[in-house]
Amino acid sequence: MATSSSKDKEVYQKSLQGLEKATFAGGCFWCMQPPYDKLKGVVSTRVGYTGGHKKNPTYEEVSSGTTGHAEAVEIMYDPARTGYNELLDIFWQSIDPTTLNKQFADNGTQYRTVIFYHNEEQKRLAIASKKSLERSGKFSKPVMTEIVQATEFYQAEEYHQKYYVKSPIRYDLYKAGSGRESFLKKIWGETAQSRSEKSSSEPEKVTGEYVKPSRDELKKKLTQFQYKVTQEEDTEKAFDNEYWDNHRDGIYVDIVNSEPLFSSTDKFDSGTGWPSFSRPIDPDNIIERKDRGVFMERTEVRSKRGDSHLGHVFDDGPKTTGLRYCMNSAALRFIPKEDLEKEGYGEYKKLFEKKQQ
């Protein structure tokens, strides 16, 4: 008698019948998944690690450069609806093929560019595509991208999957800050990648300018109370919320779109029972507006891009700023210092390096 897991595997294998697999490494895999997700004929994608020697590597191990793996995207597609050549076109228009062990701001063997072919036809098409690119004159330097036979693919941790959906603001900031976006626009103009991303009908997947999800989408994403606080300006109880007494090092981000808001380095015990901060992590990430809804005038604090109600700011804070940003825990998500790098907030590690000095 087949077990439940074996039945699930059988169902999965049947769902793949008639599909083909493609695997590409193009630097940070966060940026390689979006252009394929909305391509006609692509059934599924996942990001992970391949081309190395260690079984089931972790992100930290791959990042150390000791496993030999590259960050990659694996694509399951219907060859009757899209061809391998189209996947190759998107690949070339998503990378800088002239560098070795480097993609834009990212350095290391894990960021090398590779076409991992799964059969001889893919190998033939990949070689022909590479030669065509070399003859095109798009690049003044040699094309360094490798073409090698595919090996076992290890799926990356869940927080990396569809990162552009889970953390759209962080994804956009990373993509723009890495230099990838400006480089590709200069070489290709409107690339296949940008066209594919623009074709998305789901608001959370739109890159560039963040589009706030609909109410129905937010209700699915948030708990009932998180929704009431962030969207209906409710207030949680003092001394009965998640972060009022949190003393760990890390940063606090918008529960809706992961926009960075506050740091534990600016958190203090205000005695009010709510998490309180002397300043935002970046003033550009919040907006303040007058609130006259409780028979008194207060200053409401909202996240700038996510438009989430966070709490209020008062002028009875510590001497450093004189301000007290009194926030609702339900509007925030805490990211510990040790997880900043893997969740894409590596630039904020310096806040805690200063603290240790």
CSV table of C-alpha atoms in Angstrom, one decimal:
chain,number,residue,atom,x,y,z
A,1,MET,CA,0.0,0.0,0.0
A,2,ALA,CA,1.4,3.4,-1.0
A,3,THR,CA,2.2,5.8,1.9
A,4,SER,CA,0.8,9.4,1.9
A,5,SER,CA,4.3,10.7,1.0
A,6,SER,CA,4.7,8.4,-1.9
A,7,LYS,CA,1.2,9.3,-3.1
A,8,ASP,CA,2.1,13.0,-2.9
A,9,LYS,CA,5.3,12.2,-4.9
A,10,GLU,CA,3.3,10.4,-7.5
A,11,VAL,CA,0.9,13.3,-7.9
A,12,TYR,CA,3.8,15.7,-8.2
A,13,GLN,CA,5.5,13.6,-10.8
A,14,LYS,CA,2.3,13.4,-12.8
A,15,SER,CA,1.9,17.2,-12.6
A,16,LEU,CA,5.3,17.5,-14.3
A,17,GLN,CA,4.5,15.2,-17.2
A,18,GLY,CA,5.0,17.0,-20.5
A,19,LEU,CA,7.1,19.7,-18.9
A,20,GLU,CA,10.8,20.5,-19.2
A,21,LYS,CA,13.3,21.8,-16.8
A,22,ALA,CA,15.8,24.7,-17.2
A,23,THR,CA,18.3,25.9,-14.7
A,24,PHE,CA,20.2,29.2,-14.7
A,25,ALA,CA,22.7,30.9,-12.3
A,26,GLY,CA,22.8,34.7,-12.7
A,27,GLY,CA,24.0,36.2,-9.5
A,28,CYS,CA,21.6,36.9,-6.7
A,29,PHE,CA,18.7,34.5,-7.2
A,30,TRP,CA,16.2,37.0,-5.8
A,31,CYS,CA,16.6,38.9,-9.2
A,32,MET,CA,16.5,35.8,-11.4
A,33,GLN,CA,13.1,34.5,-10.3
A,34,PRO,CA,10.7,37.4,-11.2
A,35,PRO,CA,11.2,37.5,-15.0
A,36,TYR,CA,10.4,33.9,-15.4
A,37,ASP,CA,7.4,33.7,-13.0
A,38,LYS,CA,5.1,35.7,-15.4
A,39,LEU,CA,6.4,34.2,-18.7
A,40,LYS,CA,3.8,32.4,-20.6
A,41,GLY,CA,4.4,28.7,-20.5
A,42,VAL,CA,6.3,28.7,-17.2
A,43,VAL,CA,4.5,26.5,-14.7
A,44,SER,CA,6.7,26.9,-11.6
A,45,THR,CA,10.0,28.3,-10.4
A,46,ARG,CA,12.1,27.9,-7.3
A,47,VAL,CA,15.5,29.3,-6.3
A,48,GLY,CA,18.3,27.2,-4.8
A,49,TYR,CA,21.9,26.0,-5.0
A,50,THR,CA,23.6,23.9,-7.6
A,51,GLY,CA,26.9,23.2,-9.2
A,52,GLY,CA,28.8,22.4,-5.9
A,53,HIS,CA,30.0,19.4,-4.0
A,54,LYS,CA,28.0,19.6,-0.6
A,55,LYS,CA,24.7,17.9,-0.2
A,56,ASN,CA,21.8,20.1,1.2
A,57,PRO,CA,23.9,23.2,1.7
A,58,THR,CA,22.5,26.1,3.8
A,59,TYR,CA,22.6,29.7,2.6
A,60,GLU,CA,25.3,30.5,5.1
A,61,GLU,CA,27.5,27.7,3.7
A,62,VAL,CA,27.0,28.7,0.1
A,63,SER,CA,27.7,32.3,1.0
A,64,SER,CA,31.0,31.3,2.5
A,65,GLY,CA,32.1,30.1,-0.9
A,66,THR,CA,33.3,26.8,0.4
A,67,THR,CA,30.6,24.5,-1.2
A,68,GLY,CA,31.2,25.4,-4.8
A,69,HIS,CA,27.5,26.0,-5.4
A,70,ALA,CA,26.0,28.9,-7.3
A,71,GLU,CA,22.7,30.6,-6.5
A,72,ALA,CA,20.3,29.5,-9.3
A,73,VAL,CA,16.8,29.4,-10.4
A,74,GLU,CA,15.1,26.2,-11.6
A,75,ILE,CA,12.2,26.6,-14.1
A,76,MET,CA,9.6,24.1,-15.1
A,77,TYR,CA,8.0,25.1,-18.4
A,78,ASP,CA,5.7,23.8,-21.1
A,79,PRO,CA,7.7,23.5,-24.3
A,80,ALA,CA,4.5,23.8,-26.3
A,81,ARG,CA,3.9,27.3,-25.0
A,82,THR,CA,7.5,28.7,-24.7
A,83,GLY,CA,10.8,27.6,-26.1
A,84,TYR,CA,14.2,27.2,-24.5
A,85,ASN,CA,15.5,30.0,-26.6
A,86,GLU,CA,13.1,32.4,-25.0
A,87,LEU,CA,14.3,31.4,-21.6
A,88,LEU,CA,17.9,32.0,-22.8
A,89,ASP,CA,17.0,35.5,-24.0
A,90,ILE,CA,15.6,36.4,-20.6
A,91,PHE,CA,18.7,35.0,-19.0
A,92,TRP,CA,21.1,37.1,-21.0
A,93,GLN,CA,19.0,40.2,-20.5
A,94,SER,CA,19.1,39.7,-16.7
A,95,ILE,CA,22.9,39.4,-16.1
A,96,ASP,CA,26.3,40.8,-16.9
A,97,PRO,CA,28.0,37.9,-18.7
A,98,THR,CA,31.4,39.5,-18.9
A,99,THR,CA,32.4,39.0,-15.2
A,100,LEU,CA,33.8,36.0,-13.5
A,101,ASN,CA,32.6,35.2,-9.9
A,102,LYS,CA,30.9,38.6,-9.7
A,103,GLN,CA,27.5,40.1,-10.5
A,104,PHE,CA,27.2,43.8,-10.1
A,105,ALA,CA,27.7,44.6,-6.3
A,106,ASP,CA,27.9,40.9,-5.4
A,107,ASN,CA,31.2,39.1,-5.3
A,108,GLY,CA,32.0,35.4,-4.8
A,109,THR,CA,31.8,32.1,-6.7
A,110,GLN,CA,28.2,31.7,-5.7
A,111,TYR,CA,27.3,34.7,-7.9
A,112,ARG,CA,28.9,33.3,-11.1
A,113,THR,CA,26.8,33.0,-14.2
A,114,VAL,CA,26.1,29.5,-15.5
A,115,ILE,CA,23.7,27.8,-17.9
A,116,PHE,CA,23.1,24.3,-16.5
A,117,TYR,CA,21.8,22.2,-19.5
A,118,HIS,CA,19.6,19.2,-18.9
A,119,ASN,CA,20.0,17.5,-22.3
A,120,GLU,CA,22.0,17.7,-25.5
A,121,GLU,CA,19.4,20.0,-27.2
A,122,GLN,CA,19.6,22.5,-24.4
A,123,LYS,CA,23.4,22.4,-24.6
A,124,ARG,CA,23.3,23.0,-28.4
A,125,LEU,CA,20.9,25.9,-28.1
A,126,ALA,CA,22.9,27.4,-25.2
A,127,ILE,CA,26.2,27.3,-27.1
A,128,ALA,CA,24.6,28.8,-30.2
A,129,SER,CA,22.9,31.5,-28.1
A,130,LYS,CA,26.2,32.4,-26.4
A,131,LYS,CA,28.0,32.7,-29.8
A,132,SER,CA,25.2,34.9,-31.1
A,133,LEU,CA,25.6,37.2,-28.1
A,134,GLU,CA,29.3,37.4,-28.6
A,135,ARG,CA,28.8,38.4,-32.3
A,136,SER,CA,26.2,41.0,-31.4
A,137,GLY,CA,28.7,43.6,-30.2
A,138,LYS,CA,26.6,44.3,-27.0
A,139,PHE,CA,29.6,43.8,-24.9
A,140,SER,CA,33.2,44.9,-25.4
A,141,LYS,CA,34.5,42.2,-23.1
A,142,PRO,CA,34.4,38.4,-23.6
A,143,VAL,CA,31.4,36.5,-22.5
A,144,MET,CA,32.5,34.5,-19.4
A,145,THR,CA,29.3,32.6,-18.7
A,146,GLU,CA,29.8,28.9,-18.3
A,147,ILE,CA,27.7,26.2,-20.0
A,148,VAL,CA,27.8,23.0,-18.0
A,149,GLN,CA,25.7,19.9,-17.4
A,150,ALA,CA,23.1,20.2,-14.7
A,151,THR,CA,23.8,18.5,-11.3
A,152,GLU,CA,21.5,18.1,-8.3
A,153,PHE,CA,19.6,21.2,-7.4
A,154,TYR,CA,19.0,22.0,-3.7
A,155,GLN,CA,16.0,24.2,-2.9
A,156,ALA,CA,16.9,27.3,-0.9
A,157,GLU,CA,15.3,28.3,2.4
A,158,GLU,CA,11.7,29.3,2.3
A,159,TYR,CA,12.3,33.0,3.0
A,160,HIS,CA,14.3,33.2,-0.3
A,161,GLN,CA,11.4,31.8,-2.4
A,162,LYS,CA,9.7,34.6,-4.4
A,163,TYR,CA,11.4,37.2,-2.3
A,164,TYR,CA,10.2,40.0,-4.6
A,165,VAL,CA,6.6,39.1,-3.4
A,166,LYS,CA,7.3,38.7,0.3
A,167,SER,CA,9.5,41.8,0.6
A,168,PRO,CA,8.8,44.0,-2.5
A,169,ILE,CA,10.4,47.2,-1.0
A,170,ARG,CA,13.5,45.4,0.0
A,171,TYR,CA,13.7,43.7,-3.4
A,172,ASP,CA,13.4,46.9,-5.3
A,173,LEU,CA,16.0,48.7,-3.1
A,174,TYR,CA,18.4,45.8,-3.4
A,175,LYS,CA,18.0,45.5,-7.2
A,176,ALA,CA,18.5,49.3,-7.7
A,177,GLY,CA,21.3,49.5,-5.2
A,178,SER,CA,23.2,46.6,-6.6
A,179,GLY,CA,23.7,48.4,-10.0
A,180,ARG,CA,21.9,45.6,-11.9
A,181,GLU,CA,18.9,47.7,-13.0
A,182,SER,CA,20.9,50.6,-14.3
A,183,PHE,CA,23.4,48.3,-16.1
A,184,LEU,CA,20.7,46.2,-17.8
A,185,LYS,CA,18.8,49.3,-18.9
A,186,LYS,CA,21.9,50.8,-20.4
A,187,ILE,CA,22.7,47.6,-22.4
A,188,TRP,CA,19.2,46.5,-23.3
A,189,GLY,CA,16.8,49.4,-22.8
A,190,GLU,CA,13.5,47.8,-21.8
A,191,THR,CA,14.6,44.2,-21.2
A,192,ALA,CA,12.7,41.0,-21.4
A,193,GLN,CA,13.0,41.0,-17.6
A,194,SER,CA,11.3,44.4,-17.2
A,195,ARG,CA,8.6,43.5,-19.7
A,196,SER,CA,7.9,40.3,-17.8
A,197,GLU,CA,7.7,42.0,-14.4
A,198,LYS,CA,5.4,44.7,-15.7
A,199,SER,CA,3.0,42.1,-17.1
A,200,SER,CA,2.1,40.9,-13.6
A,201,SER,CA,-1.5,41.3,-12.7
A,202,GLU,CA,-0.8,40.9,-9.0
A,203,PRO,CA,-0.1,44.2,-7.2
A,204,GLU,CA,2.5,42.7,-4.8
A,205,LYS,CA,4.7,41.6,-7.7
A,206,VAL,CA,4.9,45.0,-9.4
A,207,THR,CA,8.5,46.3,-9.2
A,208,GLY,CA,9.7,49.9,-9.2
A,209,GLU,CA,7.0,51.8,-7.4
A,210,TYR,CA,5.4,49.7,-4.6
A,211,VAL,CA,1.7,49.1,-5.1
A,212,LYS,CA,-0.2,48.5,-1.9
A,213,PRO,CA,-2.2,45.2,-1.9
A,214,SER,CA,-6.0,45.2,-1.9
A,215,ARG,CA,-8.0,44.9,1.3
A,216,ASP,CA,-8.8,41.3,0.5
A,217,GLU,CA,-5.1,40.5,0.0
A,218,LEU,CA,-4.1,42.2,3.2
A,219,LYS,CA,-6.8,40.3,5.2
A,220,LYS,CA,-5.3,37.0,3.9
A,221,LYS,CA,-1.7,38.1,4.7
A,222,LEU,CA,-2.3,39.6,8.1
A,223,THR,CA,-3.9,38.4,11.3
A,224,GLN,CA,-7.2,40.0,12.2
A,225,PHE,CA,-5.6,42.3,14.8
A,226,GLN,CA,-2.7,43.2,12.6
A,227,TYR,CA,-5.2,44.3,9.9
A,228,LYS,CA,-7.2,46.4,12.5
A,229,VAL,CA,-4.1,48.2,13.7
A,230,THR,CA,-2.4,48.8,10.4
A,231,GLN,CA,-5.4,49.5,8.2
A,232,GLU,CA,-8.1,50.7,10.7
A,233,GLU,CA,-5.8,52.5,13.2
A,234,ASP,CA,-6.6,50.4,16.2
A,235,THR,CA,-4.3,50.4,19.2
A,236,GLU,CA,-3.2,47.3,21.1
A,237,LYS,CA,-3.1,47.1,24.9
A,238,ALA,CA,-0.2,48.5,26.9
A,239,PHE,CA,2.1,45.8,28.5
A,240,ASP,CA,0.2,43.1,26.5
A,241,ASN,CA,1.9,43.2,23.1
A,242,GLU,CA,4.8,41.3,21.5
A,243,TYR,CA,7.7,43.8,21.6
A,244,TRP,CA,7.2,46.3,24.5
A,245,ASP,CA,9.7,44.3,26.6
A,246,ASN,CA,11.9,43.0,23.7
A,247,HIS,CA,15.6,43.7,24.5
A,248,ARG,CA,17.2,41.8,21.6
A,249,ASP,CA,19.4,43.5,19.0
A,250,GLY,CA,17.8,43.9,15.6
A,251,ILE,CA,15.5,46.0,13.5
A,252,TYR,CA,11.8,46.4,13.2
A,253,VAL,CA,10.1,46.4,9.8
A,254,ASP,CA,6.6,47.1,8.5
A,255,ILE,CA,4.5,43.9,8.9
A,256,VAL,CA,2.9,44.6,5.5
A,257,ASN,CA,5.8,45.2,3.2
A,258,SER,CA,9.0,44.7,5.3
A,259,GLU,CA,10.0,48.3,5.0
A,260,PRO,CA,12.8,49.0,7.6
A,261,LEU,CA,11.4,51.4,10.3
A,262,PHE,CA,13.2,51.2,13.7
A,263,SER,CA,16.3,49.8,15.3
A,264,SER,CA,16.8,48.3,18.7
A,265,THR,CA,19.8,50.7,19.1
A,266,ASP,CA,17.2,53.5,19.4
A,267,LYS,CA,14.7,51.6,21.5
A,268,PHE,CA,14.2,52.6,25.1
A,269,ASP,CA,11.9,51.8,28.1
A,270,SER,CA,9.3,54.6,28.1
A,271,GLY,CA,7.3,53.0,30.9
A,272,THR,CA,4.2,53.2,28.7
A,273,GLY,CA,3.9,49.5,27.8
A,274,TRP,CA,4.4,50.0,24.1
A,275,PRO,CA,7.7,49.6,22.1
A,276,SER,CA,9.2,53.1,22.0
A,277,PHE,CA,12.0,54.5,19.9
A,278,SER,CA,13.9,57.8,19.9
A,279,ARG,CA,14.1,58.0,16.1
A,280,PRO,CA,13.3,56.0,12.9
A,281,ILE,CA,16.0,54.0,11.2
A,282,ASP,CA,15.5,56.2,8.2
A,283,PRO,CA,13.3,59.3,8.3
A,284,ASP,CA,12.5,58.8,4.6
A,285,ASN,CA,10.6,55.6,5.5
A,286,ILE,CA,7.9,57.2,7.6
A,287,ILE,CA,5.4,60.0,7.3
A,288,GLU,CA,3.8,62.0,10.1
A,289,ARG,CA,0.4,63.6,10.1
A,290,LYS,CA,-2.0,65.3,12.5
A,291,ASP,CA,-4.5,63.1,14.2
A,292,ARG,CA,-7.5,64.7,15.9
A,293,GLY,CA,-9.6,61.5,16.4
A,294,VAL,CA,-9.5,61.2,20.2
A,295,PHE,CA,-10.5,64.7,21.4
A,296,MET,CA,-6.8,65.7,21.4
A,297,GLU,CA,-4.3,66.6,18.7
A,298,ARG,CA,-1.6,64.0,18.2
A,299,THR,CA,0.9,63.2,15.5
A,300,GLU,CA,0.2,59.9,13.7
A,301,VAL,CA,3.1,57.9,12.3
A,302,ARG,CA,2.7,55.8,9.1
A,303,SER,CA,5.0,53.8,7.0
A,304,LYS,CA,5.7,55.8,3.8
A,305,ARG,CA,5.4,53.1,1.1
A,306,GLY,CA,3.3,50.5,2.9
A,307,ASP,CA,0.9,53.2,4.2
A,308,SER,CA,0.5,51.2,7.5
A,309,HIS,CA,-0.6,52.9,10.7
A,310,LEU,CA,2.2,52.4,13.1
A,311,GLY,CA,1.4,54.6,16.2
A,312,HIS,CA,2.2,58.1,17.3
A,313,VAL,CA,5.1,60.3,18.1
A,314,PHE,CA,5.4,62.5,21.2
A,315,ASP,CA,7.8,65.2,22.3
A,316,ASP,CA,8.6,63.6,25.7
A,317,GLY,CA,11.5,61.3,24.6
A,318,PRO,CA,15.1,61.0,25.7
A,319,LYS,CA,17.5,64.0,25.4
A,320,THR,CA,19.2,62.6,22.3
A,321,THR,CA,16.2,63.6,20.2
A,322,GLY,CA,13.4,64.6,22.6
A,323,LEU,CA,11.0,62.3,20.7
A,324,ARG,CA,9.1,59.2,21.6
A,325,TYR,CA,7.9,57.1,18.7
A,326,CYS,CA,5.3,55.0,20.4
A,327,MET,CA,4.5,52.1,18.2
A,328,ASN,CA,2.1,49.1,18.0
A,329,SER,CA,3.9,45.7,18.0
A,330,ALA,CA,1.1,44.4,15.7
A,331,ALA,CA,2.4,46.8,13.0
A,332,LEU,CA,5.9,45.5,13.2
A,333,ARG,CA,8.0,42.5,12.5
A,334,PHE,CA,11.3,42.0,14.4
A,335,ILE,CA,14.4,40.8,12.6
A,336,PRO,CA,17.2,39.7,15.0
A,337,LYS,CA,20.7,41.0,14.3
A,338,GLU,CA,22.0,37.5,13.4
A,339,ASP,CA,19.3,37.2,10.6
A,340,LEU,CA,19.8,40.6,9.0
A,341,GLU,CA,22.2,39.3,6.2
A,342,LYS,CA,20.1,36.4,5.1
A,343,GLU,CA,16.8,38.4,5.1
A,344,GLY,CA,18.4,41.1,2.9
A,345,TYR,CA,19.1,43.8,5.5
A,346,GLY,CA,22.9,43.4,5.6
A,347,GLU,CA,23.6,47.1,5.5
A,348,TYR,CA,22.0,47.5,9.0
A,349,LYS,CA,24.6,45.2,10.6
A,350,LYS,CA,26.9,48.3,10.9
A,351,LEU,CA,24.4,49.7,13.6
A,352,PHE,CA,25.4,46.9,15.9
A,353,GLU,CA,29.1,46.9,15.0
A,354,LYS,CA,29.2,50.5,16.3
A,355,LYS,CA,27.4,49.4,19.5
A,356,GLN,CA,30.1,46.8,20.2
A,357,GLN,CA,32.9,49.3,19.9
